[in-house]
Amino acid sequence: MPIATVNPTNGETLKTFDALGPEEIERRLAAADSAFRQYRTTGFAERARLLGRAADLLEQDEADIARTMTTEMGKPVGAARAEAAKCVKTMRWYAAHAEGLLADEHPADADVRDSGATHARVHYRPLGAVLAVMPWNFPLWQVVRFAAPALMAGNVGLLKHASNVPQTALYLEDLFRRAGFPAGCFQTLLVGSSAIEAILRDGRVAAATLTGSEPAGRSVASIAGDEIKKTVLELGGSDPYVVMPSADVDRAAATAVTARVQNNGQSCIAAKRFIVHADVYDRFAERFTAGMRALTVGDPLEDTTDVGPLSSEQGRADLEELVDDAVRHGARALCGGSRPKDLPDGWFYEPTVLSEITTNMRIHREEAFGPVATLYRAANLDEAIDIANDTPFGLSSNVWTRDAAEVDRFVRDIEAGGIFFNGMTASHPAFPFGGIKRSGYGRELAGHGIREFCNATTVWHGAGPS
């Protein structure tokens, strides 16, 4: 795949980039290794100053980088501005909280004495250069949610971004440089996927994090496992959105529209499978479908646009295959189900709601990465949970109920890394983020995320000579 900015609104190639050659990759790996040896000794106050400066610069650049993201991958420009603002918030959050999150831990005095020590503690130390293999769908946020905690922990970053967002990737390197981080602390590697293995196997790379597809995660995890290197994986999701009779159905339906089409439907944590109790199914389906049908599809640089194009022609083709397969097997399109006829040039797809979903349809098992929702009717609580868990993924989930006993059941039984009641899934720097099953392992954000790439070191002191 070429490294290029291709505008998904019209398919026009705007700018291409040459991949780094072996000599330049070696130079950058050496720079990362040298930077880590110095940067790891800096204190939290200095790291916080640098990250705070990066946040200030990003805040100033918000309009320009939002336009770049929209041009490269098609998200509505308002959503792109919100993404930049979220990155600013997260940088400042880690600048303020990292020292406390990585403070020494002190075991109980009784346990220390029992171990034969005079005193003991757990101390967190950085690992080194972390390779981040990142996707195009949130081209700024996915990187910052790795980079902010990693840099505050004393690690350095090597970014292999998706090949269709090279300008955003280069902006990130320049942002940290302008903020004053030492040379080599954060570098963008413009390379193809074929170069990842050699970089990950290099002894100067300590660990890796990947957000992306299941095949990509499997590949990176296999290589890292062979090298005995730590990885964190955030892969696909087919999140359930459960609506029970006690819910505020109108609010649940309105929120469902946003939950499905955020980022043009191209989000791992977007709600995708809408599981509605039979008692409120018809009412929810009517309101949800009306909301999806009312969305404005068009130029993502216009503030009035709700849904822009998919990021690539192949992405749209993959989505079409899932919808066509479902319809052939008996699914009913309550709205959408095709390309908009008035937008012939870009990679657009109509917001779509499919009902009558059965287990023999590919869309029941595979992630639909675009503005396509599937509707399920559940007879009772048990069936709703069974449908919700009938997926190879387990990233997040949404449940609408005002029944306390039902809340307890969902918390106990839903198989996911997060459960959001009476609202839609969203990430926040204070809460751990990640999944189970084929959605990956490890956690980003919060204290869990910053400690993923740290060496939790036991420091034990015995009695000295008498």
PDB file of N, CA, C and O in Angstrom, residues 365-413:
ATOM      1  N   ARG A 365     -21.260 -12.320  12.822  1.00  0.00           N
ATOM      2  CA  ARG A 365     -19.983 -12.706  13.437  1.00  0.00           C
ATOM      3  C   ARG A 365     -18.859 -11.718  13.156  1.00  0.00           C
ATOM      4  O   ARG A 365     -17.880 -11.665  13.891  1.00  0.00           O
ATOM      5  N   GLU A 366     -18.973 -10.948  12.083  1.00  0.00           N
ATOM      6  CA  GLU A 366     -17.892 -10.070  11.662  1.00  0.00           C
ATOM      7  C   GLU A 366     -18.218  -8.617  11.992  1.00  0.00           C
ATOM      8  O   GLU A 366     -19.377  -8.226  12.043  1.00  0.00           O
ATOM      9  N   GLU A 367     -17.172  -7.834  12.175  1.00  0.00           N
ATOM     10  CA  GLU A 367     -17.337  -6.422  12.504  1.00  0.00           C
ATOM     11  C   GLU A 367     -17.695  -5.625  11.258  1.00  0.00           C
ATOM     12  O   GLU A 367     -17.004  -5.710  10.235  1.00  0.00           O
ATOM     13  N   ALA A 368     -18.768  -4.853  11.333  1.00  0.00           N
ATOM     14  CA  ALA A 368     -19.165  -3.962  10.243  1.00  0.00           C
ATOM     15  C   ALA A 368     -18.536  -2.596  10.496  1.00  0.00           C
ATOM     16  O   ALA A 368     -18.946  -1.881  11.408  1.00  0.00           O
ATOM     17  N   PHE A 369     -17.551  -2.234   9.683  1.00  0.00           N
ATOM     18  CA  PHE A 369     -16.808  -0.987   9.910  1.00  0.00           C
ATOM     19  C   PHE A 369     -17.346   0.091   8.989  1.00  0.00           C
ATOM     20  O   PHE A 369     -16.774   0.407   7.946  1.00  0.00           O
ATOM     21  N   GLY A 370     -18.467   0.659   9.399  1.00  0.00           N
ATOM     22  CA  GLY A 370     -19.137   1.693   8.646  1.00  0.00           C
ATOM     23  C   GLY A 370     -20.514   1.917   9.242  1.00  0.00           C
ATOM     24  O   GLY A 370     -20.896   1.263  10.218  1.00  0.00           O
ATOM     25  N   PRO A 371     -21.323   2.817   8.668  1.00  0.00           N
ATOM     26  CA  PRO A 371     -22.594   3.215   9.293  1.00  0.00           C
ATOM     27  C   PRO A 371     -23.724   2.209   9.084  1.00  0.00           C
ATOM     28  O   PRO A 371     -24.787   2.538   8.558  1.00  0.00           O
ATOM     29  N   VAL A 372     -23.497   0.976   9.510  1.00  0.00           N
ATOM     30  CA  VAL A 372     -24.482  -0.101   9.355  1.00  0.00           C
ATOM     31  C   VAL A 372     -24.775  -0.704  10.720  1.00  0.00           C
ATOM     32  O   VAL A 372     -23.861  -1.158  11.425  1.00  0.00           O
ATOM     33  N   ALA A 373     -26.048  -0.721  11.107  1.00  0.00           N
ATOM     34  CA  ALA A 373     -26.491  -1.262  12.390  1.00  0.00           C
ATOM     35  C   ALA A 373     -27.306  -2.524  12.164  1.00  0.00           C
ATOM     36  O   ALA A 373     -28.044  -2.637  11.180  1.00  0.00           O
ATOM     37  N   THR A 374     -27.186  -3.463  13.090  1.00  0.00           N
ATOM     38  CA  THR A 374     -28.011  -4.671  13.052  1.00  0.00           C
ATOM     39  C   THR A 374     -28.933  -4.689  14.262  1.00  0.00           C
ATOM     40  O   THR A 374     -28.515  -4.390  15.379  1.00  0.00           O
ATOM     41  N   LEU A 375     -30.207  -5.046  14.039  1.00  0.00           N
ATOM     42  CA  LEU A 375     -31.229  -5.068  15.080  1.00  0.00           C
ATOM     43  C   LEU A 375     -31.600  -6.496  15.444  1.00  0.00           C
ATOM     44  O   LEU A 375     -31.850  -7.327  14.569  1.00  0.00           O
ATOM     45  N   TYR A 376     -31.649  -6.775  16.749  1.00  0.00           N
ATOM     46  CA  TYR A 376     -32.037  -8.081  17.273  1.00  0.00           C
ATOM     47  C   TYR A 376     -33.193  -7.892  18.251  1.00  0.00           C
ATOM     48  O   TYR A 376     -33.198  -6.947  19.045  1.00  0.00           O
ATOM     49  N   ARG A 377     -34.132  -8.831  18.224  1.00  0.00           N
ATOM     50  CA  ARG A 377     -35.244  -8.833  19.170  1.00  0.00           C
ATOM     51  C   ARG A 377     -34.956  -9.893  20.239  1.00  0.00           C
ATOM     52  O   ARG A 377     -34.735 -11.070  19.905  1.00  0.00           O
ATOM     53  N   ALA A 378     -34.950  -9.493  21.515  1.00  0.00           N
ATOM     54  CA  ALA A 378     -34.695 -10.418  22.619  1.00  0.00           C
ATOM     55  C   ALA A 378     -35.971 -10.627  23.424  1.00  0.00           C
ATOM     56  O   ALA A 378     -36.661  -9.665  23.782  1.00  0.00           O
ATOM     57  N   ALA A 379     -36.290 -11.887  23.726  1.00  0.00           N
ATOM     58  CA  ALA A 379     -37.531 -12.201  24.444  1.00  0.00           C
ATOM     59  C   ALA A 379     -37.440 -11.851  25.922  1.00  0.00           C
ATOM     60  O   ALA A 379     -38.452 -11.523  26.547  1.00  0.00           O
ATOM     61  N   ASN A 380     -36.223 -11.891  26.487  1.00  0.00           N
ATOM     62  CA  ASN A 380     -36.069 -11.661  27.921  1.00  0.00           C
ATOM     63  C   ASN A 380     -34.624 -11.307  28.229  1.00  0.00           C
ATOM     64  O   ASN A 380     -33.777 -11.218  27.318  1.00  0.00           O
ATOM     65  N   LEU A 381     -34.318 -11.126  29.497  1.00  0.00           N
ATOM     66  CA  LEU A 381     -32.984 -10.731  29.926  1.00  0.00           C
ATOM     67  C   LEU A 381     -31.947 -11.774  29.538  1.00  0.00           C
ATOM     68  O   LEU A 381     -30.870 -11.439  29.023  1.00  0.00           O
ATOM     69  N   ASP A 382     -32.250 -13.042  29.770  1.00  0.00           N
ATOM     70  CA  ASP A 382     -31.281 -14.098  29.466  1.00  0.00           C
ATOM     71  C   ASP A 382     -30.933 -14.125  27.984  1.00  0.00           C
ATOM     72  O   ASP A 382     -29.756 -14.273  27.610  1.00  0.00           O
ATOM     73  N   GLU A 383     -31.943 -13.987  27.136  1.00  0.00           N
ATOM     74  CA  GLU A 383     -31.662 -14.007  25.704  1.00  0.00           C
ATOM     75  C   GLU A 383     -30.871 -12.774  25.278  1.00  0.00           C
ATOM     76  O   GLU A 383     -29.988 -12.860  24.415  1.00  0.00           O
ATOM     77  N   ALA A 384     -31.147 -11.642  25.882  1.00  0.00           N
ATOM     78  CA  ALA A 384     -30.388 -10.433  25.562  1.00  0.00           C
ATOM     79  C   ALA A 384     -28.904 -10.622  25.883  1.00  0.00           C
ATOM     80  O   ALA A 384     -28.029 -10.238  25.098  1.00  0.00           O
ATOM     81  N   ILE A 385     -28.614 -11.217  27.023  1.00  0.00           N
ATOM     82  CA  ILE A 385     -27.215 -11.467  27.402  1.00  0.00           C
ATOM     83  C   ILE A 385     -26.584 -12.492  26.475  1.00  0.00           C
ATOM     84  O   ILE A 385     -25.429 -12.333  26.044  1.00  0.00           O
ATOM     85  N   ASP A 386     -27.330 -13.528  26.111  1.00  0.00           N
ATOM     86  CA  ASP A 386     -26.794 -14.545  25.205  1.00  0.00           C
ATOM     87  C   ASP A 386     -26.433 -13.932  23.858  1.00  0.00           C
ATOM     88  O   ASP A 386     -25.368 -14.233  23.290  1.00  0.00           O
ATOM     89  N   ILE A 387     -27.301 -13.097  23.312  1.00  0.00           N
ATOM     90  CA  ILE A 387     -27.009 -12.461  22.019  1.00  0.00           C
ATOM     91  C   ILE A 387     -25.815 -11.520  22.157  1.00  0.00           C
ATOM     92  O   ILE A 387     -24.927 -11.487  21.301  1.00  0.00           O
ATOM     93  N   ALA A 388     -25.793 -10.759  23.232  1.00  0.00           N
ATOM     94  CA  ALA A 388     -24.694  -9.816  23.442  1.00  0.00           C
ATOM     95  C   ALA A 388     -23.344 -10.522  23.459  1.00  0.00           C
ATOM     96  O   ALA A 388     -22.355 -10.011  22.910  1.00  0.00           O
ATOM     97  N   ASN A 389     -23.304 -11.703  24.067  1.00  0.00           N
ATOM     98  CA  ASN A 389     -22.033 -12.431  24.200  1.00  0.00           C
ATOM     99  C   ASN A 389     -21.732 -13.323  23.012  1.00  0.00           C
ATOM    100  O   ASN A 389     -20.636 -13.898  22.934  1.00  0.00           O
ATOM    101  N   ASP A 390     -22.653 -13.455  22.072  1.00  0.00           N
ATOM    102  CA  ASP A 390     -22.462 -14.342  20.924  1.00  0.00           C
ATOM    103  C   ASP A 390     -21.652 -13.640  19.841  1.00  0.00           C
ATOM    104  O   ASP A 390     -22.132 -13.341  18.743  1.00  0.00           O
ATOM    105  N   THR A 391     -20.424 -13.349  20.173  1.00  0.00           N
ATOM    106  CA  THR A 391     -19.497 -12.658  19.277  1.00  0.00           C
ATOM    107  C   THR A 391     -18.075 -13.030  19.672  1.00  0.00           C
ATOM    108  O   THR A 391     -17.808 -13.277  20.857  1.00  0.00           O
ATOM    109  N   PRO A 392     -17.162 -13.078  18.715  1.00  0.00           N
ATOM    110  CA  PRO A 392     -15.766 -13.352  19.084  1.00  0.00           C
ATOM    111  C   PRO A 392     -15.083 -12.167  19.747  1.00  0.00           C
ATOM    112  O   PRO A 392     -13.978 -12.300  20.266  1.00  0.00           O
ATOM    113  N   PHE A 393     -15.752 -11.007  19.738  1.00  0.00           N
ATOM    114  CA  PHE A 393     -15.151  -9.800  20.298  1.00  0.00           C
ATOM    115  C   PHE A 393     -15.658  -9.520  21.708  1.00  0.00           C
ATOM    116  O   PHE A 393     -16.673 -10.064  22.129  1.00  0.00           O
ATOM    117  N   GLY A 394     -14.947  -8.641  22.411  1.00  0.00           N
ATOM    118  CA  GLY A 394     -15.352  -8.267  23.762  1.00  0.00           C
ATOM    119  C   GLY A 394     -14.722  -6.951  24.164  1.00  0.00           C
ATOM    120  O   GLY A 394     -14.042  -6.868  25.184  1.00  0.00           O
ATOM    121  N   LEU A 395     -14.958  -5.905  23.351  1.00  0.00           N
ATOM    122  CA  LEU A 395     -14.309  -4.620  23.637  1.00  0.00           C
ATOM    123  C   LEU A 395     -15.108  -3.826  24.669  1.00  0.00           C
ATOM    124  O   LEU A 395     -14.692  -3.640  25.792  1.00  0.00           O
ATOM    125  N   SER A 396     -16.292  -3.363  24.281  1.00  0.00           N
ATOM    126  CA  SER A 396     -17.124  -2.643  25.236  1.00  0.00           C
ATOM    127  C   SER A 396     -18.577  -3.043  25.024  1.00  0.00           C
ATOM    128  O   SER A 396     -18.880  -3.925  24.212  1.00  0.00           O
ATOM    129  N   SER A 397     -19.485  -2.397  25.766  1.00  0.00           N
ATOM    130  CA  SER A 397     -20.907  -2.719  25.667  1.00  0.00           C
ATOM    131  C   SER A 397     -21.713  -1.562  26.225  1.00  0.00           C
ATOM    132  O   SER A 397     -21.208  -0.750  27.012  1.00  0.00           O
ATOM    133  N   ASN A 398     -22.971  -1.486  25.803  1.00  0.00           N
ATOM    134  CA  ASN A 398     -23.891  -0.453  26.258  1.00  0.00           C
ATOM    135  C   ASN A 398     -25.179  -1.129  26.707  1.00  0.00           C
ATOM    136  O   ASN A 398     -25.695  -2.008  26.007  1.00  0.00           O
ATOM    137  N   VAL A 399     -25.703  -0.727  27.853  1.00  0.00           N
ATOM    138  CA  VAL A 399     -26.940  -1.320  28.369  1.00  0.00           C
ATOM    139  C   VAL A 399     -27.840  -0.203  28.870  1.00  0.00           C
ATOM    140  O   VAL A 399     -27.410   0.650  29.655  1.00  0.00           O
ATOM    141  N   TRP A 400     -29.102  -0.245  28.439  1.00  0.00           N
ATOM    142  CA  TRP A 400     -30.096   0.733  28.884  1.00  0.00           C
ATOM    143  C   TRP A 400     -31.124   0.026  29.748  1.00  0.00           C
ATOM    144  O   TRP A 400     -31.909  -0.792  29.274  1.00  0.00           O
ATOM    145  N   THR A 401     -31.096   0.328  31.037  1.00  0.00           N
ATOM    146  CA  THR A 401     -32.054  -0.220  31.989  1.00  0.00           C
ATOM    147  C   THR A 401     -32.051   0.650  33.227  1.00  0.00           C
ATOM    148  O   THR A 401     -31.022   1.262  33.571  1.00  0.00           O
ATOM    149  N   ARG A 402     -33.197   0.700  33.917  1.00  0.00           N
ATOM    150  CA  ARG A 402     -33.272   1.395  35.200  1.00  0.00           C
ATOM    151  C   ARG A 402     -33.624   0.425  36.322  1.00  0.00           C
ATOM    152  O   ARG A 402     -34.046   0.832  37.398  1.00  0.00           O
ATOM    153  N   ASP A 403     -33.403  -0.847  36.055  1.00  0.00           N
ATOM    154  CA  ASP A 403     -33.705  -1.921  37.005  1.00  0.00           C
ATOM    155  C   ASP A 403     -32.393  -2.344  37.670  1.00  0.00           C
ATOM    156  O   ASP A 403     -31.479  -2.850  37.011  1.00  0.00           O
ATOM    157  N   ALA A 404     -32.289  -2.162  38.983  1.00  0.00           N
ATOM    158  CA  ALA A 404     -31.041  -2.444  39.698  1.00  0.00           C
ATOM    159  C   ALA A 404     -30.644  -3.910  39.599  1.00  0.00           C
ATOM    160  O   ALA A 404     -29.448  -4.237  39.492  1.00  0.00           O
ATOM    161  N   ALA A 405     -31.608  -4.817  39.645  1.00  0.00           N
ATOM    162  CA  ALA A 405     -31.295  -6.244  39.543  1.00  0.00           C
ATOM    163  C   ALA A 405     -30.733  -6.564  38.166  1.00  0.00           C
ATOM    164  O   ALA A 405     -29.811  -7.382  38.028  1.00  0.00           O
ATOM    165  N   GLU A 406     -31.264  -5.920  37.129  1.00  0.00           N
ATOM    166  CA  GLU A 406     -30.726  -6.139  35.778  1.00  0.00           C
ATOM    167  C   GLU A 406     -29.308  -5.592  35.660  1.00  0.00           C
ATOM    168  O   GLU A 406     -28.451  -6.217  35.014  1.00  0.00           O
ATOM    169  N   VAL A 407     -29.057  -4.453  36.268  1.00  0.00           N
ATOM    170  CA  VAL A 407     -27.701  -3.905  36.268  1.00  0.00           C
ATOM    171  C   VAL A 407     -26.721  -4.927  36.830  1.00  0.00           C
ATOM    172  O   VAL A 407     -25.654  -5.183  36.251  1.00  0.00           O
ATOM    173  N   ASP A 408     -27.059  -5.539  37.951  1.00  0.00           N
ATOM    174  CA  ASP A 408     -26.177  -6.530  38.572  1.00  0.00           C
ATOM    175  C   ASP A 408     -25.927  -7.710  37.632  1.00  0.00           C
ATOM    176  O   ASP A 408     -24.807  -8.226  37.542  1.00  0.00           O
ATOM    177  N   ARG A 409     -26.978  -8.165  36.951  1.00  0.00           N
ATOM    178  CA  ARG A 409     -26.815  -9.299  36.031  1.00  0.00           C
ATOM    179  C   ARG A 409     -25.894  -8.947  34.871  1.00  0.00           C
ATOM    180  O   ARG A 409     -25.020  -9.743  34.486  1.00  0.00           O
ATOM    181  N   PHE A 410     -26.069  -7.769  34.295  1.00  0.00           N
ATOM    182  CA  PHE A 410     -25.224  -7.381  33.164  1.00  0.00           C
ATOM    183  C   PHE A 410     -23.770  -7.217  33.596  1.00  0.00           C
ATOM    184  O   PHE A 410     -22.850  -7.631  32.890  1.00  0.00           O
ATOM    185  N   VAL A 411     -23.552  -6.600  34.747  1.00  0.00           N
ATOM    186  CA  VAL A 411     -22.180  -6.444  35.246  1.00  0.00           C
ATOM    187  C   VAL A 411     -21.529  -7.812  35.445  1.00  0.00           C
ATOM    188  O   VAL A 411     -20.352  -8.012  35.143  1.00  0.00           O
ATOM    189  N   ARG A 412     -22.299  -8.764  35.935  1.00  0.00           N
ATOM    190  CA  ARG A 412     -21.753 -10.099  36.180  1.00  0.00           C
ATOM    191  C   ARG A 412     -21.501 -10.875  34.892  1.00  0.00           C
ATOM    192  O   ARG A 412     -20.492 -11.592  34.780  1.00  0.00           O
ATOM    193  N   ASP A 413     -22.370 -10.716  33.886  1.00  0.00           N
ATOM    194  CA  ASP A 413     -22.383 -11.671  32.779  1.00  0.00           C
ATOM    195  C   ASP A 413     -21.948 -11.142  31.422  1.00  0.00           C
ATOM    196  O   ASP A 413     -21.618 -11.938  30.539  1.00  0.00           O
TER     197      ASP A 413
END
